[in-house]
Short mmCIF file of C-alpha atoms and ligand atoms in Angstrom, two decimals:
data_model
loop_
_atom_site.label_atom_id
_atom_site.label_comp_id
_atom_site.label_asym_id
_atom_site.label_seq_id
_atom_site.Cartn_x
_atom_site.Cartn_y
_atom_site.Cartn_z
CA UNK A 22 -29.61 -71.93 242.99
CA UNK A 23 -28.65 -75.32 243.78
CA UNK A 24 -31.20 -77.20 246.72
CA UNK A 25 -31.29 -80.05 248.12
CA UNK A 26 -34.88 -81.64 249.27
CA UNK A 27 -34.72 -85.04 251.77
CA UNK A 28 -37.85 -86.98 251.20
CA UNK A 29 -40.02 -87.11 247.51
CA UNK A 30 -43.83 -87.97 248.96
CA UNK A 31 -46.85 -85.08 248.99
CA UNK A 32 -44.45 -82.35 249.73
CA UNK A 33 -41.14 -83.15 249.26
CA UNK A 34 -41.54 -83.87 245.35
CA UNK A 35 -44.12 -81.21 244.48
CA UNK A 36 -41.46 -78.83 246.35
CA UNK A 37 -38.64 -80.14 244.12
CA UNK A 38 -40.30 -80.00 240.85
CA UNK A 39 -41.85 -76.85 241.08
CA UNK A 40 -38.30 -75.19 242.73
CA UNK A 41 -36.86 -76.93 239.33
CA UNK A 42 -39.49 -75.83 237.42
CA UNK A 43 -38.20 -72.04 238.24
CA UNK A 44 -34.88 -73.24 236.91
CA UNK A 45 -33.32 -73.93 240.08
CA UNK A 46 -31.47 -77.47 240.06
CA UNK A 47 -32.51 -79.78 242.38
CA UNK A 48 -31.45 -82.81 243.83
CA UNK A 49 -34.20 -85.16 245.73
CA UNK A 50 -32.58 -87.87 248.46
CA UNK A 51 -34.68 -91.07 249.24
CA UNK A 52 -33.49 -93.92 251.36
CA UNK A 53 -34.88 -96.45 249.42
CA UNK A 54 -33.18 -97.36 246.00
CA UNK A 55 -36.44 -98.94 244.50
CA UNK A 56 -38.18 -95.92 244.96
CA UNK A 57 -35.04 -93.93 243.45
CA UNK A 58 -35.54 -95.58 239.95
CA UNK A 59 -39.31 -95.28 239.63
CA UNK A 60 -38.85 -91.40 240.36
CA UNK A 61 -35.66 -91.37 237.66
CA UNK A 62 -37.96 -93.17 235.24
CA UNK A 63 -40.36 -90.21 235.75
CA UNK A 64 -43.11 -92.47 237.54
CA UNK A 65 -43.85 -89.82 240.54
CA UNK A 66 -44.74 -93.22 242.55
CA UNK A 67 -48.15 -90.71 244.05
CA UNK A 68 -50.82 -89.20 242.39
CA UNK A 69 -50.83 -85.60 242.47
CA UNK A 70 -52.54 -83.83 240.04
CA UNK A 71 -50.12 -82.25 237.08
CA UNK A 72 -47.15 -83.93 238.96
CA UNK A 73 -45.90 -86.55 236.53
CA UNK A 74 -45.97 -83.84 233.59
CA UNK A 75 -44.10 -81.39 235.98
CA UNK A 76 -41.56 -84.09 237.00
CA UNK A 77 -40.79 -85.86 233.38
CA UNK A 78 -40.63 -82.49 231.85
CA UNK A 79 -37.84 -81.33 234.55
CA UNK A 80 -36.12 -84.84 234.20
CA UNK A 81 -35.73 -84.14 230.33
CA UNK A 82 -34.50 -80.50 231.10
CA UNK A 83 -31.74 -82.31 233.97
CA UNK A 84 -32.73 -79.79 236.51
CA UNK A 85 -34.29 -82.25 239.07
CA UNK A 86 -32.36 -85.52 239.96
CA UNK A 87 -32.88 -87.89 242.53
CA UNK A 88 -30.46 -89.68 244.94
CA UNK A 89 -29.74 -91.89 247.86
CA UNK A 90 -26.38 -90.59 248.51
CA UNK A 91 -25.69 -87.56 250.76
CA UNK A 92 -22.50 -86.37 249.78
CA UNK A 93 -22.61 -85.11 246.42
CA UNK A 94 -25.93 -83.31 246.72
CA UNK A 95 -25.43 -81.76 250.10
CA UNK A 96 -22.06 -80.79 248.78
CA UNK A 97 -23.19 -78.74 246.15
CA UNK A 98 -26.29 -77.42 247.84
CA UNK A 99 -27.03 -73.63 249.26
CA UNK A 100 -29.89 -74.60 250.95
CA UNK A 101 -31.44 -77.97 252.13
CA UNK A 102 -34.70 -78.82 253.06
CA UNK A 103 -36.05 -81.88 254.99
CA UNK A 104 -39.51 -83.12 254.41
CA UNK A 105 -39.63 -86.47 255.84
CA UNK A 106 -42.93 -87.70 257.57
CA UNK A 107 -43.62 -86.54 261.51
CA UNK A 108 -46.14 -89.52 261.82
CA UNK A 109 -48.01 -89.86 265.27
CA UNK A 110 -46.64 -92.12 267.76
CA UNK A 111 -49.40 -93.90 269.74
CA UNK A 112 -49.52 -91.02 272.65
CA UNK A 113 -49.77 -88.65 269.68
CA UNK A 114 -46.65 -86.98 269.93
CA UNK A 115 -44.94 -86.14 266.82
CA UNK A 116 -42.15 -89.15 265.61
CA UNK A 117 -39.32 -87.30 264.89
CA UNK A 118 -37.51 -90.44 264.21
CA UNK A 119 -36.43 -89.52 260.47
CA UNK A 120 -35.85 -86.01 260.90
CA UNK A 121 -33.46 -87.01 263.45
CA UNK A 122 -31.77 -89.44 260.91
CA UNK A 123 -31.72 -86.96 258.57
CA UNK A 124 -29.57 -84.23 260.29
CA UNK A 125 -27.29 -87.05 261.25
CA UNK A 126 -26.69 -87.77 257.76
CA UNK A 127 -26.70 -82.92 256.39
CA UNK A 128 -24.29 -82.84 259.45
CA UNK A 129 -22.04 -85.69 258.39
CA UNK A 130 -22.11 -84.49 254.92
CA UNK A 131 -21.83 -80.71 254.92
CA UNK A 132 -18.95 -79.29 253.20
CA UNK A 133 -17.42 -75.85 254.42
CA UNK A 134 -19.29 -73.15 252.22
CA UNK A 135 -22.52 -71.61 253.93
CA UNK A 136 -25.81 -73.94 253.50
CA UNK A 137 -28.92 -73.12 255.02
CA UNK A 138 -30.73 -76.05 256.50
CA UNK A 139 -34.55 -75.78 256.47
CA UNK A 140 -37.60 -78.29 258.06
CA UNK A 141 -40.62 -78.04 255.60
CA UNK A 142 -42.01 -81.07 257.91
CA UNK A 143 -44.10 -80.03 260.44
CA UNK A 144 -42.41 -80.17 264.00
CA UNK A 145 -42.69 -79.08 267.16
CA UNK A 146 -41.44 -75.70 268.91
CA UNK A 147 -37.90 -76.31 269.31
CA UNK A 148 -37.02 -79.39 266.75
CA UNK A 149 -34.64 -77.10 264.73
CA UNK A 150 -32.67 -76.06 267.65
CA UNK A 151 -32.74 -79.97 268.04
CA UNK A 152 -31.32 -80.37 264.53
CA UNK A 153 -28.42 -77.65 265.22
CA UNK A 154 -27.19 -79.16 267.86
CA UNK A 155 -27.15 -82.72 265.44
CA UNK A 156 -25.61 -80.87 262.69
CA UNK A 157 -22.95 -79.17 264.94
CA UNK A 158 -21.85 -82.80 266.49
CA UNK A 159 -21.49 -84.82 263.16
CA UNK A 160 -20.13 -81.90 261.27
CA UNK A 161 -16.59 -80.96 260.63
CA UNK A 162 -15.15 -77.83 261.92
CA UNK A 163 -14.64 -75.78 259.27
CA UNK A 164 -18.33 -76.34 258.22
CA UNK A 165 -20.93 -72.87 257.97
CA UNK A 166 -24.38 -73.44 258.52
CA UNK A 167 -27.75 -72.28 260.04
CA UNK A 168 -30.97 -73.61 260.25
CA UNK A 169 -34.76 -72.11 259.00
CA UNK A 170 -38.11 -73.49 259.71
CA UNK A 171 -40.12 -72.83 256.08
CA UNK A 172 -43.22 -74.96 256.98
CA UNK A 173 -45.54 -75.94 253.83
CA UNK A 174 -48.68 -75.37 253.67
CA UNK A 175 -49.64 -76.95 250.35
CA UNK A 176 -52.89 -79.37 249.89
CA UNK A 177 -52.75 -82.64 248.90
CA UNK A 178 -54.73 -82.87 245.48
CA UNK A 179 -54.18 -79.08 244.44
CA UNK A 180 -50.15 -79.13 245.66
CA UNK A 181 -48.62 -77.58 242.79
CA UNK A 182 -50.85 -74.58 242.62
CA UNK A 183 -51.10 -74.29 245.99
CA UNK A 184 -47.13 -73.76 246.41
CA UNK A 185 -46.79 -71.01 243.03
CA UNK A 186 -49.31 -68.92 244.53
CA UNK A 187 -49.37 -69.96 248.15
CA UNK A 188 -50.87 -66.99 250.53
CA UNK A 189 -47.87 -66.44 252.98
CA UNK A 190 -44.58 -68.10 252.86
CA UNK A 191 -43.45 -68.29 256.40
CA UNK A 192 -39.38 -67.71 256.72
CA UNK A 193 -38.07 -68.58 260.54
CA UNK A 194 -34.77 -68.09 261.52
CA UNK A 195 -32.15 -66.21 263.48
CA UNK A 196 -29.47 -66.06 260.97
CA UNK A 197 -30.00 -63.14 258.45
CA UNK A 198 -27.73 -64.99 255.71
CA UNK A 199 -30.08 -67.57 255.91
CA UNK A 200 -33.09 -65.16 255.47
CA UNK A 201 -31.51 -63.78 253.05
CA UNK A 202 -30.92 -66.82 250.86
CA UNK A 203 -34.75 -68.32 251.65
CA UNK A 204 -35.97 -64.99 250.85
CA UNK A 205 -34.19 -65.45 247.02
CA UNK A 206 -35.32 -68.81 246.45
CA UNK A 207 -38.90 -67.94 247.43
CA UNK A 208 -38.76 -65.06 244.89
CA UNK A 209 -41.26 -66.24 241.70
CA UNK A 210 -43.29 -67.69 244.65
CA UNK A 211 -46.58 -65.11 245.12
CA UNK A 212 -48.12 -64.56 248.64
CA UNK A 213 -46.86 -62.55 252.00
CA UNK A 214 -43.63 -62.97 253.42
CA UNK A 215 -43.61 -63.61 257.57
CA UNK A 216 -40.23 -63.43 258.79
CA UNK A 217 -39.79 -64.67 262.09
CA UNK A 218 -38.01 -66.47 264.36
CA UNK A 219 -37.41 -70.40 264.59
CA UNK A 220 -40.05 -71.03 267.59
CA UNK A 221 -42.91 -68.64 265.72
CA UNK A 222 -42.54 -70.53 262.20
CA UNK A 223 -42.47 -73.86 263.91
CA UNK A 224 -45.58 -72.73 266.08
CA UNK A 225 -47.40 -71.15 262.65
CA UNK A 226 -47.55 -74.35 260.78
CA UNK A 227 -49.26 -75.78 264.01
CA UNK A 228 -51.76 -73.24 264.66
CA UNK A 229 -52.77 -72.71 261.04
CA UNK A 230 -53.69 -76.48 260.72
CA UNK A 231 -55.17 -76.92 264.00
CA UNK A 232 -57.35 -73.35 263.40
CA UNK A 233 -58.64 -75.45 259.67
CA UNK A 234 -59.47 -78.53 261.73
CA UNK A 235 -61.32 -76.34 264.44
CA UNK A 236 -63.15 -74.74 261.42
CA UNK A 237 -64.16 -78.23 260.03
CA UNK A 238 -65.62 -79.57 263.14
CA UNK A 239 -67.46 -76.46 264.30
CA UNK A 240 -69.45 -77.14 260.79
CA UNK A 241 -69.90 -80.34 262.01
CA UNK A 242 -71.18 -79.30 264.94
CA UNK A 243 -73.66 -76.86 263.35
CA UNK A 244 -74.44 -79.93 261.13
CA UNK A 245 -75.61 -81.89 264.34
CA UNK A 246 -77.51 -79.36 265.53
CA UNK A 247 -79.42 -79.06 262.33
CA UNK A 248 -80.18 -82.53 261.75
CA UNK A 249 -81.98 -82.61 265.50
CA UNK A 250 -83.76 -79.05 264.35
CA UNK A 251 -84.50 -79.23 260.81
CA UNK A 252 -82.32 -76.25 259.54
CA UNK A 253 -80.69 -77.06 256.50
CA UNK A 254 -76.34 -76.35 257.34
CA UNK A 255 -75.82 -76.01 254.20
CA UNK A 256 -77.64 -72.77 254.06
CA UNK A 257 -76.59 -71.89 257.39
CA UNK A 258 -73.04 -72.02 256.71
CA UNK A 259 -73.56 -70.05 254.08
CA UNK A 260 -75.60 -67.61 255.78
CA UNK A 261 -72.90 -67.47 258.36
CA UNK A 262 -69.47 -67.71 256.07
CA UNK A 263 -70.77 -64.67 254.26
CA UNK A 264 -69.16 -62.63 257.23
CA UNK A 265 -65.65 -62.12 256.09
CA UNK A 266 -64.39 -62.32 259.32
CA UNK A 267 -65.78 -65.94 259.29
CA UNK A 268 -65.26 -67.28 255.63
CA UNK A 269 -67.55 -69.90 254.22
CA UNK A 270 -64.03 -71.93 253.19
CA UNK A 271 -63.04 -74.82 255.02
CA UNK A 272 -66.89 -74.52 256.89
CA UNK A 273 -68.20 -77.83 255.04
CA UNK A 274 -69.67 -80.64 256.96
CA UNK A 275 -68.97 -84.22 256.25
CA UNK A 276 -67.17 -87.41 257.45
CA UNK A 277 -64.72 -85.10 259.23
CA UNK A 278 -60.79 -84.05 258.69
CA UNK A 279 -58.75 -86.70 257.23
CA UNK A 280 -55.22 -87.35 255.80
CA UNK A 281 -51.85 -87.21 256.73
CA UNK A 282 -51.92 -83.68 258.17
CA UNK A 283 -54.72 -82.39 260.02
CA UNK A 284 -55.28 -85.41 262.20
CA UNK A 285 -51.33 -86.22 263.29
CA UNK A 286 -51.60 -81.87 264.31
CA UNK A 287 -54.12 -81.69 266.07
CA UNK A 288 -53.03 -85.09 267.87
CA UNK A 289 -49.12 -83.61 268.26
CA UNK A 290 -50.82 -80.42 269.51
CA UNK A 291 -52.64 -81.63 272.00
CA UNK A 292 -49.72 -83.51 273.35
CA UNK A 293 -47.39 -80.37 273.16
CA UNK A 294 -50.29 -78.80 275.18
CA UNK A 295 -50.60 -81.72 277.89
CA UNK A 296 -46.72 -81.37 278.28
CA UNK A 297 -46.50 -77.69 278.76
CA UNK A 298 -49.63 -77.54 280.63
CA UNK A 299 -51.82 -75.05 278.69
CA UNK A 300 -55.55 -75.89 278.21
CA UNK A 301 -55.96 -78.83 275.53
CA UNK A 302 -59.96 -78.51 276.26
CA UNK A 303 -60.93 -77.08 272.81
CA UNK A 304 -58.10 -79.78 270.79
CA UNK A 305 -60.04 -82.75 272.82
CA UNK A 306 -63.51 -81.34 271.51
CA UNK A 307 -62.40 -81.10 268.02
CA UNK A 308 -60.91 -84.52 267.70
CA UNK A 309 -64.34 -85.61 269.80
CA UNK A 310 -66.47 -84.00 266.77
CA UNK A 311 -64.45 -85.31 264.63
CA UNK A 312 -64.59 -88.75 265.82
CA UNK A 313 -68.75 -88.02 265.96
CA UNK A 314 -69.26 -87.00 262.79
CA UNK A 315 -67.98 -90.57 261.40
CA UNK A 316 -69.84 -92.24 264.14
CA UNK A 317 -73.48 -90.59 262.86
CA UNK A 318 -72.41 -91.33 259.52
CA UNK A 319 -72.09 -95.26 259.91
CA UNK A 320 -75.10 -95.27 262.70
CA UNK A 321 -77.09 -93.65 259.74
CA UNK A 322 -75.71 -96.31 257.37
CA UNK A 323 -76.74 -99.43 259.50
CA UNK A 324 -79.88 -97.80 260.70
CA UNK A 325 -81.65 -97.15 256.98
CA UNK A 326 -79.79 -99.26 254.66
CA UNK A 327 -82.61 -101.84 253.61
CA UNK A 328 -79.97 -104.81 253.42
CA UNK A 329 -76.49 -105.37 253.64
CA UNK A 330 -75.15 -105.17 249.85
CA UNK A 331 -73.78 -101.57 249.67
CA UNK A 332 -71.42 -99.77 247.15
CA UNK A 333 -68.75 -97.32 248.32
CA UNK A 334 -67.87 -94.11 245.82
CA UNK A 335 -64.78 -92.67 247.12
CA UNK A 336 -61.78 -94.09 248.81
CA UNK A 337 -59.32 -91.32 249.41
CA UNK A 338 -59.16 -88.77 252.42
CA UNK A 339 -60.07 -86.08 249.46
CA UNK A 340 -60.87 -85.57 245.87
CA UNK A 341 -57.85 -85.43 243.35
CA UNK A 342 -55.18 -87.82 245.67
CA UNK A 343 -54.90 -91.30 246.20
CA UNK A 344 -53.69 -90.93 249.79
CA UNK A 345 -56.16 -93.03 251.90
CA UNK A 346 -53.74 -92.17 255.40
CA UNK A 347 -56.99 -91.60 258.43
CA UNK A 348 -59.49 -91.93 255.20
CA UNK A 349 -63.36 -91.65 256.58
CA UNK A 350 -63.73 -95.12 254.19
CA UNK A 351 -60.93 -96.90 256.04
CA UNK A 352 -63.35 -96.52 259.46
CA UNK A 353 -66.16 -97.08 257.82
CA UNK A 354 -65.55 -100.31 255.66
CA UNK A 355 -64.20 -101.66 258.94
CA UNK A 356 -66.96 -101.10 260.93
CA UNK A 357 -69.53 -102.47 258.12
CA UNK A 358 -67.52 -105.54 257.92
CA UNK A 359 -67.61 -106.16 261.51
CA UNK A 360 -71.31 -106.32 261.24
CA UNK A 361 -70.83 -108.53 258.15
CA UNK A 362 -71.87 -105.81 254.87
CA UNK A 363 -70.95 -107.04 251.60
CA UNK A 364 -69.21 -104.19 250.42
CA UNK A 365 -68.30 -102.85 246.48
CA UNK A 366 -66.21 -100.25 246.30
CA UNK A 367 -64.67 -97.69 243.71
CA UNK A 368 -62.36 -94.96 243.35
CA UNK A 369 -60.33 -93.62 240.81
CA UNK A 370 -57.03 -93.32 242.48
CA UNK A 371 -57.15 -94.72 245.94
CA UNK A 372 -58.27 -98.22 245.18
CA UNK A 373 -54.97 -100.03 245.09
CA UNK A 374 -53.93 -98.14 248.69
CA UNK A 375 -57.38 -99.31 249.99
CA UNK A 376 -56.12 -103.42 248.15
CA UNK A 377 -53.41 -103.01 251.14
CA UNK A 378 -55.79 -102.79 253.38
CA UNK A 379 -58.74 -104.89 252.88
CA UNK A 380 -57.72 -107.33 250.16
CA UNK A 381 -60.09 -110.02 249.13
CA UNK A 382 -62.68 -108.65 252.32
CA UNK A 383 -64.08 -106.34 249.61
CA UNK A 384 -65.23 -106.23 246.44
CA UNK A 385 -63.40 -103.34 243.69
CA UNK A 386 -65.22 -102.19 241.19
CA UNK A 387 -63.61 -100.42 237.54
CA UNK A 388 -66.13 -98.22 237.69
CA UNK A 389 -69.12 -96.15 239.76
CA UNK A 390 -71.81 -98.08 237.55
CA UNK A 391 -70.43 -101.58 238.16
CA UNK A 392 -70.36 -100.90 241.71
CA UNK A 393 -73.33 -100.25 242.52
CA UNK A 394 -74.85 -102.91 240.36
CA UNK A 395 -77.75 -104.86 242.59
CA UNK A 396 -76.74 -103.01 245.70
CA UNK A 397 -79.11 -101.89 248.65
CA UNK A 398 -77.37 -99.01 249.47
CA UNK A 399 -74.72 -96.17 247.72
CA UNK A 400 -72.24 -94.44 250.54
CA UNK A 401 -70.68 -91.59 249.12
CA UNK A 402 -67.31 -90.98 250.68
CA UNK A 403 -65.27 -89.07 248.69
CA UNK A 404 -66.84 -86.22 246.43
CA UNK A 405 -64.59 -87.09 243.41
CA UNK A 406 -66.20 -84.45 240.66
CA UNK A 407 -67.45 -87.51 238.41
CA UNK A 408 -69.75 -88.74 240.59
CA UNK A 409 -71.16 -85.12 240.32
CA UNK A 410 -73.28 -85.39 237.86
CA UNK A 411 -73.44 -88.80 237.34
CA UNK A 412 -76.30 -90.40 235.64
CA UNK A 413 -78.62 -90.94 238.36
CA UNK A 414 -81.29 -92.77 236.56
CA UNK A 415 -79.01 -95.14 235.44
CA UNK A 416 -77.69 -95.84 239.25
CA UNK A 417 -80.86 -95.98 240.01
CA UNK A 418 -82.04 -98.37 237.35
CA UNK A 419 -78.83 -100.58 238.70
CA UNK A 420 -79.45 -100.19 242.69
CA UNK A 421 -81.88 -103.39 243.95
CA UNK A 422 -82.73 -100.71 246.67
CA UNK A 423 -82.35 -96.83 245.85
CA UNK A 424 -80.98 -95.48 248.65
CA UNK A 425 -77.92 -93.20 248.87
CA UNK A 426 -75.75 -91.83 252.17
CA UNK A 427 -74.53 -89.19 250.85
CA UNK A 428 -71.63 -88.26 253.45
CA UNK A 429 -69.89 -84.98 251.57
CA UNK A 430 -73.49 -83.30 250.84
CA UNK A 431 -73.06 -83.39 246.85
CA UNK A 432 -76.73 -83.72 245.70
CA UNK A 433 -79.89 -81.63 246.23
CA UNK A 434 -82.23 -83.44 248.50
CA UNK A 435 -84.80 -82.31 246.34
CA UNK A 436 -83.81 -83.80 243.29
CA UNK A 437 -83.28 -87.01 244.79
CA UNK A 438 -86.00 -87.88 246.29
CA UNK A 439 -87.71 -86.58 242.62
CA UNK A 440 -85.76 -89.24 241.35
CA UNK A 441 -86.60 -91.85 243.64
CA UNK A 442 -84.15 -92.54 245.68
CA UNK A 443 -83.93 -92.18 249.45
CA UNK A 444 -81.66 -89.84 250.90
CA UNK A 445 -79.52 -89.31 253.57
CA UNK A 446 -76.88 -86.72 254.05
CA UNK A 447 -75.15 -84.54 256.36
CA UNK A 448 -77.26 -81.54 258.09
CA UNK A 449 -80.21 -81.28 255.94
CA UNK A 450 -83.37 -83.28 256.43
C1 UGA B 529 -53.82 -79.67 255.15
C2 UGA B 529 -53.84 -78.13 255.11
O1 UGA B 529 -55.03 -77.71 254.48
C3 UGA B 529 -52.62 -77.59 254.34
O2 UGA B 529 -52.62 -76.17 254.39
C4 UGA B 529 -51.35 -78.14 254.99
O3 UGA B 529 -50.19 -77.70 254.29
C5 UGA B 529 -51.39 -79.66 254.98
O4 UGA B 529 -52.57 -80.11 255.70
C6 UGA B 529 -50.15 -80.16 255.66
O5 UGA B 529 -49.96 -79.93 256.86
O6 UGA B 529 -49.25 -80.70 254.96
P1 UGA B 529 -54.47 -81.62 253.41
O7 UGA B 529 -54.40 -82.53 254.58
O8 UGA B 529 -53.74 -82.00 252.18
O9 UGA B 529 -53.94 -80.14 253.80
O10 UGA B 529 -55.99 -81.45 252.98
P2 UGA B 529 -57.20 -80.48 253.38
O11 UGA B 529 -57.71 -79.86 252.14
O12 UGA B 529 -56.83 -79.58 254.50
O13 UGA B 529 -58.30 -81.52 253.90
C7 UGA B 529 -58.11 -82.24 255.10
C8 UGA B 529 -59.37 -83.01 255.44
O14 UGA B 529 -60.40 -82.13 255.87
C9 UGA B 529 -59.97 -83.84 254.31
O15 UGA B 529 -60.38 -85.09 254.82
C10 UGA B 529 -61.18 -83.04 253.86
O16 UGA B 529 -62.20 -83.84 253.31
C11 UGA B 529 -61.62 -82.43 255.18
N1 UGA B 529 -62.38 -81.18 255.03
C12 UGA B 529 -61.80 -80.07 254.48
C13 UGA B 529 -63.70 -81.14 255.46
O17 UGA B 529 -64.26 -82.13 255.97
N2 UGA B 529 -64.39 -79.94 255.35
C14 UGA B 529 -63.82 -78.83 254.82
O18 UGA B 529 -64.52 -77.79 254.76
C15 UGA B 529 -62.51 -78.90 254.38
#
């Protein structure tokens, strides 16, 4: 098949090379020509693990190509997906801004054989009616089209993996051609097929993120609890994920939900909820948690720290990315710095999108050792595998005061405090 895909970030690209991948050929629109040329040169412009391999080896093959103009690649395109960002506006609705744009442009360049036109972004109940009725007043008349919601529900950090053997690929429409031609394209793609219509697809994608955000901060929640009882959550989410109708993924405690998805739903959510008056009680508790869980973290931080020279391991929202978009370590580092911490930090990917942020406020390190070289404190942020296990004697050796905040629960407290240090994490005393 021939596809179009508007938009080459966290979804939009690992969509297009893994749909090229299967032999399909793909063309990828961007707006910005810059951008354009790095991604012809084969430079994915994110990290993703696997993704530059996947996208110069479908470059080399000509099966993926990339674009600013419209009209030859919607031309020759069955089906065309969008997958520009929904970011939050400040009342938390979703900014449908580009998607908007984007019809525009499908319906001004559609050409008259049938071409299904499918929103991968996540949007609210009704945006692809709102898109129809875009396409139908810049299109031509002779033009044949209908629109599917196909929400994504890949990861950042395990994207490519996570689309090839995704658990449910979620088809919404009310034309059956359309169907019909998803259904084909999705073929080599493993998982459960839920056909539905246009409102339940839209409202899937929604619900499944909000339910994973609701998951995290209950284990927050329990974390709290612990910390004021002495139970250890670590244990007790295990104890109570072993129930499959719970599920011990997506139960650990921490600094919280970050990133570009989980935050902007539950936030888009809660305004859909406001505006159709239905009970936002629950979404206002699980942002609150949320919000709590970074809050004990830094009061933790400034409480026990014995000075103010800390190191910071792990920038990014989560392991394997370099996405720092509502990062834990973007609140945090702020909030030391108003309260004047000298701060070191290092990450493997995330460190120049962190540059953007805090410049010459903080200090960035090449590697974990050199960070925390004569530092009171280590904050662990991000549980990046190589800090793991990490050679604690040596960052111990380094430290001028071995203490470590351990905020993602990746050492034993018993082993720590064996080896000196003191230690604070989430949940367990
Ligand atoms: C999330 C969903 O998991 C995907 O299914 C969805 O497709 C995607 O949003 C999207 O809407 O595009 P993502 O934001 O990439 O994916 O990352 P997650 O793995 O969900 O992690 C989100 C945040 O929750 C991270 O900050 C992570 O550290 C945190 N988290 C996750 C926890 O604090 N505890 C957990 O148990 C799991």
């Amino acid at each position: 098949m021939t596809i179009t895909i508007i938009g080459h970030g966290y979804v939009g690209l690992v969509t297009a090379c893994v749909f090229a991948d299967f032999g399909n050929q793909v063309f990828v629109i961007g707006h910005t020509k810059e951008k354009i040329a790095r991604l012809k040169s084969g430079d994915p412009i994110i990290y993703e693990p696997g993704l530059k391999e996947l996208l110069q080896k479908n470059i080399q093959s000509k099966r993926i190509s990339f674009t600013t103009d419209y009209e030859e690649a919607i031309s020759e395109s069955e089906i065309v997906f969008i997958t520009v960002g929904t970011p939050p506006k400040e009342t938390g609705e979703a900014d449908l801004t580009a998607v908007i744009e984007v019809a525009r442009n499908i319906g001004k360049n559609l050409k008259s054989k049938f071409t299904v036109v499918s929103c991968k972004s996540t949007v609210p109940v009704g945006t692809n009616n709102k898109i129809e009725v875009i396409i139908n007043k810049h299109k031509s008349k002779q033009v044949d089209f209908a629109v599917a919601s196909c929400p994504e529900f890949l990861r950042e950090g395990t994207g490519i993996s996570d689309t090839i053997n995704s658990d449910r690929v979620v088809i919404g429409s009310d034309n059956k051609k359309a169907i019909e031609k998803l259904v084909e394209l999705h073929k080599p793609i493993n998982g459960k097929r839920v056909i539905t219509n246009l409102a339940s697809a839209e409202m899937i994608k929604y619900a499944s993120n909000v339910f994973l955000a609701n998951k995290i901060s209950f284990a927050n929640l329990i974390s709290f609890y612990c910390e004021k009882t002495g139970a250890n959550v670590d244990e007790v989410l295990t104890g109570v994920g072993i129930d499959e109708r719970i599920g011990r993924k997506f139960l650990n405690p921490g600094l919280g939900y970050g990133g570009s998805c989980l935050p902007k739903d539950v936030k888009a959510f809660l305004d859909i909820g406001k505006k159709q008056f239905v009970d936002t009680q629950l979404l206002t508790a699980i942002e609150n948690i949320n919000t709590k869980a970074q809050e004990n973290f830094l009061e933790k931080i400034v409480k026990h720290s014995p000075g103010k020279k800390v190191a910071i391991w792990g920038l990014s929202f989560k392991p394997n990315t370099d996405d720092i978009r509502f990062a834990p370590s973007v609140f945090i580092i702020k909030k030391l710095l108003e309260q004047d911490f000298q701060i070191n930090v290092y990450d493997q990917e995330a460190t120049e999108n962190i540059k953007k942020i805090f410049a010459d406020k903080i200090n960035y390190s090449k590697d974990p050792y050199q960070a925390v070289n004569k530092v009171d404190s280590l904050i662990i942020i991000t549980e990046w595998n190589e800090f793991k296990q990490i050679d604690l004697n040596k960052v111990k050796k380094l430290m001028s005061d071995p203490t470590i905040f351990d905020g993602r629960n990746i050492y034993d407290p018993s082993d720590l405090k064996k080896l000196g240090f003191k230690y604070y994490s989430i949940g367990r005393i």
